[in-house]
Amino acid sequence: MSLSADPELLAAIQEIKAVDHHAHALPGRMPEPAESERPDPLGKAPFAYPVRLRVTNPEYVEAWRALYGYRHEDMAGDHVREALRAKLRIMEEKGSGYPSWVLDQAGIEIMFVNMPSLGLGQTGPRFRWVRQADELLFPPAGDQGGIQAGEDNIGPRGAPPTLDEYLTSVTKVQLERWKAAEAVAIKFGMAYRRPLDVADIPTAQAESIYERRLQGRALSAADDRALQDFLFRFVAREAGHLGLAVHIHTGVGADPYFSVSGSNPMLLESVFNDETLRETNFVMLHGGWPFEREAGVMLIKPNAYADFSAQTFLRSTRTLARVLEEWLEWYPEKVLFGTDAYPDDTPLANWEEKVWLATRTSRQALALALTRMIEAGQVTRPRAEALARMVLRDNAVALYGLGGCRG
Ligand SMILES: [Zn+2]
């Protein structure tokens, strides 16, 4: 088995302009004068990070060299401060063009931003919006106030008196507004709050729970879950009618006490099989790792897709290549590229450096997986290049209808 990728294939893959369909990028901004003088230019991660995400990962040096012209090979204090000054200078110079400049450095044409809203320099066609939708699963109870925060939310405050009216407010007020604001997908991070097995709950049962909730009566945990389950399927169905894809966080979470076992994408099987959800396309974000095999096998469902975002910085090129090999010999048209780049209080290991690193890892892992598949006689060289193009951009262009891409 090859330990390294065919250099010509890798070179061809480096040229493909990618669609990063899952990231949490920050908008452009003017840096504060004091920022480059902070005592800890590397900053602190929110919890004990796995190896590749730690700020001490030497791969970040390569990102600084590529992005900011860093001239050193080490992470010595004075040197690191130079990198930070160079970065802040570029941010200032580029202004609102900074987010696009970052994409250019990583060879990304289009990025989907999963944030409360898009900001300065995050405009179409290069930046698209993915709206978090978990709040829709938790309707207001009694007079606790309306659907929770989100500054774009000017929906009704207070609880609608019936489930039916709540459902209307969800579709008319929320989903349609997000669609009008050019969202391409909605995202559920519900694995952070509960397991992913979503039962099919009859409407009458959901109505009765909704009413009791409104009256302020104590609900059992099972009733709470049942109402969320009902609402999830409702929202997913309506999203499908509106042409919004549904992204679901699967696999390990960004919290050491996250319930990994409840994030197994196999738990979503009854949702994928639901006859009333056939118009909705689902994406298993992060490819379910450590359940990447389960996520892969779910690609047999016509409306299920998977990306390998986050695996791009949690795992090595070599292990990611093994995942890709398994997925690409099964349903390659359902595999999507995403970085999951996100911000931290680590100024030199922030969303920009994560985008660069994750994109490089993805291209290398794809090249390695495809080199092995060519050697094994599974694919021809031209087919290997086509597969790389599908994963890095064409599958996303087809799924989200991103017409007019430069290519
Ligand atoms: Zn994410």
XYZ file of C-alpha atoms and ligand atoms in Angstrom:
408
model
C 0.000 0.000 0.000
C 1.332 3.408 -0.935
C 2.489 5.636 1.867
C 2.609 8.679 -0.343
C 0.413 10.152 -3.028
C 1.263 10.256 -6.725
C 2.841 13.744 -7.020
C 1.177 14.526 -10.356
C -2.230 13.538 -9.053
C -1.646 15.679 -5.956
C -0.597 18.614 -8.146
C -3.818 18.276 -10.168
C -5.878 18.139 -6.958
C -4.173 21.303 -5.640
C -5.587 23.180 -8.635
C -9.239 22.345 -7.937
C -11.191 25.329 -6.625
C -13.048 23.916 -3.647
C -16.473 24.434 -2.093
C -16.092 24.324 1.693
C -19.652 23.521 2.677
C -19.172 23.644 6.462
C -17.186 26.320 8.291
C -17.579 28.962 10.990
C -15.581 31.829 9.531
C -15.388 35.303 11.061
C -16.118 38.469 9.083
C -13.474 41.047 8.181
C -12.605 43.626 10.866
C -10.104 46.284 11.881
C -7.646 44.873 14.445
C -7.185 46.730 17.762
C -3.736 48.336 18.151
C -3.114 46.353 21.374
C -3.788 42.987 19.777
C -0.264 42.377 18.530
C 1.104 43.182 22.000
C -0.943 40.609 23.891
C 1.249 38.657 26.362
C 0.218 35.283 24.928
C 0.258 35.595 21.113
C -0.617 31.893 20.799
C -3.656 32.256 23.106
C -5.557 29.490 24.887
C -7.903 26.799 23.607
C -11.152 26.325 25.567
C -10.306 22.809 26.762
C -7.498 20.263 26.427
C -7.400 19.834 22.668
C -6.359 16.727 20.721
C -2.870 16.844 19.221
C -3.411 18.401 15.808
C -5.582 21.224 17.157
C -3.114 22.268 19.856
C -1.431 25.611 19.256
C 1.903 23.828 19.583
C 1.205 21.758 16.441
C 4.206 22.537 14.185
C 1.916 22.401 11.135
C 0.738 25.900 12.112
C 4.238 27.168 11.264
C 3.595 26.049 7.685
C 0.249 27.851 7.702
C 1.945 31.081 8.882
C 4.618 30.731 6.201
C 1.991 30.272 3.497
C -0.431 32.923 4.767
C 1.723 35.629 6.340
C 5.183 35.128 4.871
C 6.553 33.867 8.215
C 10.275 33.259 7.764
C 11.052 30.997 10.717
C 10.863 27.257 11.258
C 10.122 27.449 14.983
C 7.610 28.872 17.455
C 9.989 30.974 19.546
C 8.206 33.817 21.408
C 9.600 36.758 19.402
C 9.089 34.923 16.135
C 5.484 34.100 16.942
C 4.828 37.758 17.735
C 6.185 38.613 14.265
C 3.661 36.224 12.739
C 0.838 37.875 14.668
C 1.913 41.378 13.598
C 2.095 40.257 9.973
C -1.354 38.721 10.209
C -2.923 41.826 11.754
C -1.255 43.998 9.107
C -2.834 41.915 6.345
C -6.236 42.054 8.071
C -5.983 45.826 8.188
C -4.802 46.159 4.589
C -7.440 43.827 3.178
C -10.323 45.185 5.267
C -13.612 43.800 3.982
C -11.665 41.799 1.377
C -9.915 39.802 4.104
C -12.322 36.805 4.279
C -12.106 36.336 0.483
C -8.337 36.700 0.625
C -8.200 33.814 3.118
C -10.277 31.653 0.764
C -7.916 32.499 -2.099
C -4.907 31.323 -0.091
C -6.571 27.956 0.536
C -7.877 27.536 -3.021
C -11.509 27.754 -1.907
C -14.010 29.376 -4.230
C -17.130 29.173 -2.049
C -17.531 28.817 1.703
C -20.716 28.063 3.620
C -20.679 29.953 6.904
C -22.572 28.417 9.830
C -22.866 31.478 12.057
C -25.794 33.542 13.435
C -25.389 35.836 10.432
C -22.936 36.754 7.693
C -20.728 39.786 8.366
C -18.340 42.234 6.717
C -16.789 40.821 3.562
C -18.877 37.631 3.701
C -21.036 38.258 0.682
C -22.334 36.136 -2.156
C -21.466 34.442 -4.362
C -18.353 33.351 -2.418
C -19.978 33.154 1.011
C -23.282 31.390 1.695
C -25.235 31.124 4.915
C -26.186 28.064 6.976
C -28.598 28.936 9.777
C -28.651 27.082 13.097
C -32.200 25.738 13.601
C -32.142 23.991 16.996
C -34.237 26.744 18.588
C -37.218 25.585 16.503
C -37.276 22.292 18.442
C -37.820 24.107 21.725
C -41.017 26.163 21.509
C -41.683 28.758 24.180
C -43.654 27.476 27.165
C -46.238 29.579 28.992
C -45.200 33.217 28.735
C -41.476 32.654 28.766
C -41.175 34.610 25.579
C -40.876 33.687 21.940
C -38.556 31.565 19.917
C -35.124 32.253 21.318
C -32.585 34.814 20.199
C -30.950 35.234 16.839
C -30.837 38.857 15.857
C -32.547 38.177 12.564
C -35.519 36.859 14.519
C -38.381 39.269 14.740
C -40.960 36.521 15.026
C -43.801 36.418 17.512
C -42.946 36.713 21.180
C -44.900 34.506 23.554
C -46.128 31.037 22.787
C -48.634 30.505 19.970
C -51.765 29.004 21.564
C -51.820 25.806 19.498
C -49.243 23.506 17.996
C -50.697 24.231 14.592
C -50.069 27.949 14.987
C -46.573 27.276 16.264
C -45.866 25.174 13.169
C -47.125 27.987 10.957
C -44.839 30.441 12.733
C -41.918 28.066 12.196
C -42.471 27.763 8.471
C -43.794 31.188 7.592
C -41.819 33.277 9.999
C -38.548 31.429 10.382
C -37.720 29.020 7.571
C -39.088 31.244 4.833
C -37.277 34.260 6.233
C -33.972 32.393 6.365
C -34.512 31.163 2.842
C -35.228 34.740 1.737
C -31.985 35.808 3.437
C -30.289 33.335 1.075
C -29.585 30.515 3.483
C -28.650 27.330 1.602
C -29.164 24.969 4.531
C -30.190 24.746 8.163
C -28.119 23.023 10.806
C -29.003 20.978 13.874
C -26.445 20.613 16.649
C -28.930 18.639 18.720
C -26.446 15.853 19.462
C -25.063 18.353 22.014
C -28.370 18.122 23.922
C -29.831 14.679 23.232
C -29.221 11.477 21.243
C -29.947 11.425 17.506
C -32.706 8.807 17.527
C -35.752 10.809 16.483
C -39.020 8.895 16.762
C -42.005 9.354 14.441
C -44.584 10.924 16.780
C -48.294 11.184 15.833
C -49.611 14.745 15.533
C -52.293 14.205 18.221
C -49.646 13.190 20.754
C -47.511 16.236 19.920
C -50.583 18.505 20.231
C -51.389 17.181 23.674
C -47.788 17.640 24.866
C -47.683 21.145 23.384
C -50.879 22.119 25.243
C -49.729 20.732 28.565
C -46.430 22.557 28.107
C -48.245 25.790 27.417
C -50.281 25.371 30.593
C -47.023 25.200 32.512
C -47.591 21.580 33.569
C -44.525 19.480 34.325
C -43.609 17.241 31.404
C -41.747 13.956 31.608
C -38.402 13.720 29.859
C -40.078 11.329 27.408
C -42.732 13.935 26.553
C -40.063 16.590 26.032
C -38.196 14.283 23.695
C -41.371 13.325 21.829
C -42.195 16.969 21.097
C -38.634 17.607 19.867
C -38.871 14.490 17.681
C -42.140 15.646 16.149
C -40.771 19.134 15.519
C -37.524 17.852 14.011
C -39.359 15.835 11.377
C -41.722 18.737 10.701
C -38.890 21.240 10.268
C -36.873 18.820 8.109
C -39.906 18.237 5.866
C -40.616 21.961 5.440
C -36.937 22.693 4.827
C -37.014 20.121 2.039
C -40.048 21.826 0.454
C -38.157 25.120 0.536
C -35.018 23.597 -0.979
C -32.946 23.975 2.186
C -30.622 21.069 2.980
C -30.560 19.832 6.575
C -27.138 19.575 8.211
C -26.831 17.423 11.328
C -23.851 17.317 13.660
C -22.785 13.657 13.916
C -19.860 12.108 15.757
C -17.566 13.512 18.410
C -18.351 16.997 19.744
C -16.291 20.010 20.767
C -16.719 19.311 24.472
C -15.018 16.532 26.440
C -18.329 15.641 28.169
C -20.344 15.463 24.955
C -22.202 12.139 24.570
C -20.323 10.494 21.711
C -22.505 7.381 21.809
C -25.642 9.476 21.167
C -24.090 11.042 18.058
C -23.952 7.851 15.985
C -25.437 8.606 12.540
C -26.933 5.095 12.453
C -29.485 6.489 14.945
C -30.826 8.636 12.082
C -31.830 5.674 9.950
C -35.582 5.972 10.597
C -35.397 9.649 9.567
C -33.622 8.744 6.317
C -36.241 6.035 5.691
C -39.225 8.307 6.423
C -41.396 8.428 3.289
C -42.516 11.959 4.114
C -38.907 13.213 4.163
C -37.858 12.091 0.703
C -37.693 15.681 -0.566
C -35.226 16.642 2.158
C -31.496 16.201 1.687
C -29.580 15.466 4.895
C -25.855 15.920 5.441
C -24.095 14.036 8.240
C -21.557 16.653 9.261
C -18.112 15.403 10.278
C -18.951 12.008 8.757
C -19.910 10.695 12.166
C -16.371 9.995 13.350
C -15.733 7.663 15.292
C -18.735 6.155 13.467
C -17.390 7.003 10.018
C -18.156 3.512 8.741
C -21.788 3.874 9.889
C -22.013 7.299 8.236
C -20.509 5.846 5.065
C -22.974 2.986 4.862
C -25.909 5.411 5.366
C -24.948 6.959 1.994
C -27.053 4.214 0.433
C -30.086 6.309 1.441
C -30.862 8.470 -1.612
C -31.197 11.683 0.419
C -28.229 11.173 2.792
C -24.838 12.826 2.295
C -21.709 12.996 4.453
C -18.818 15.375 4.770
C -15.474 14.808 6.473
C -15.261 18.252 8.049
C -13.439 18.353 11.426
C -11.824 15.017 10.580
C -9.673 17.336 8.485
C -7.945 18.661 11.625
C -8.688 15.970 14.202
C -7.133 13.119 12.235
C -3.963 12.673 10.232
C -3.778 12.684 6.442
C -3.141 8.939 6.545
C -6.201 8.033 8.634
C -8.431 10.437 6.724
C -7.282 8.780 3.489
C -8.564 5.431 4.804
C -11.991 6.951 5.496
C -12.108 8.438 2.001
C -11.125 5.150 0.382
C -14.067 3.402 2.051
C -16.550 6.108 1.145
C -15.318 6.575 -2.437
C -15.761 2.920 -3.349
C -19.400 3.065 -2.217
C -21.269 6.329 -3.115
C -18.655 8.891 -4.201
C -21.318 11.328 -5.417
C -22.521 11.730 -1.804
C -19.170 12.760 -0.264
C -18.610 16.444 0.473
C -15.615 18.522 1.466
C -15.823 20.786 4.504
C -13.191 22.200 6.817
C -15.251 23.008 9.951
C -12.759 25.832 10.517
C -13.908 27.866 13.529
C -12.615 30.662 15.731
C -10.885 30.279 19.108
C -9.067 32.721 21.363
C -5.897 31.475 19.684
C -4.935 34.325 17.338
C -2.540 32.198 15.273
C -4.618 29.031 15.224
C -7.888 30.705 14.377
C -10.392 30.054 11.590
C -7.965 31.202 8.885
C -5.133 28.870 9.865
C -7.628 26.024 10.379
C -9.067 26.589 6.887
C -5.598 26.461 5.376
C -4.536 23.384 7.338
C -7.798 21.462 6.861
C -7.867 22.149 3.117
C -4.291 21.011 2.695
C -4.971 17.832 4.685
C -8.071 17.139 2.594
C -6.243 17.485 -0.714
C -3.384 15.290 0.487
C -5.714 12.642 1.907
C -7.753 12.572 -1.302
C -4.587 12.209 -3.362
C -3.369 9.365 -1.144
C -6.710 7.518 -1.153
C -7.006 7.831 -4.938
C -3.391 6.757 -5.516
C -4.144 3.539 -3.634
C -7.358 3.020 -5.601
C -5.483 3.447 -8.898
C -2.813 0.958 -7.756
C -5.510 -1.522 -6.780
C -7.068 -1.206 -10.241
C -10.316 0.180 -8.795
C -10.245 3.417 -10.768
C -8.384 4.823 -13.744
C -6.247 7.916 -13.446
C -8.819 10.147 -15.227
C -11.590 8.769 -13.001
C -9.454 9.501 -9.921
C -9.187 13.154 -10.927
C -12.925 13.284 -11.583
C -13.601 11.818 -8.137
C -11.373 14.434 -6.497
C -13.264 17.163 -8.311
C -16.594 15.713 -7.254
C -15.575 15.606 -3.595
C -13.951 19.033 -3.515
C -16.651 20.877 -5.439
C -18.963 19.189 -7.978
C -21.016 17.225 -5.422
C -21.712 20.426 -3.476
C -22.517 22.352 -6.666
C -25.078 19.665 -7.552
C -26.557 19.304 -4.052
C -27.007 23.026 -3.415
C -27.610 24.114 -6.994
C -24.636 26.466 -6.992
C -24.980 27.480 -10.606
C -22.514 29.905 -12.128
C -19.450 28.586 -10.281
C -16.267 29.570 -12.060
C -14.920 26.030 -11.900
Zn -19.027 22.977 12.651
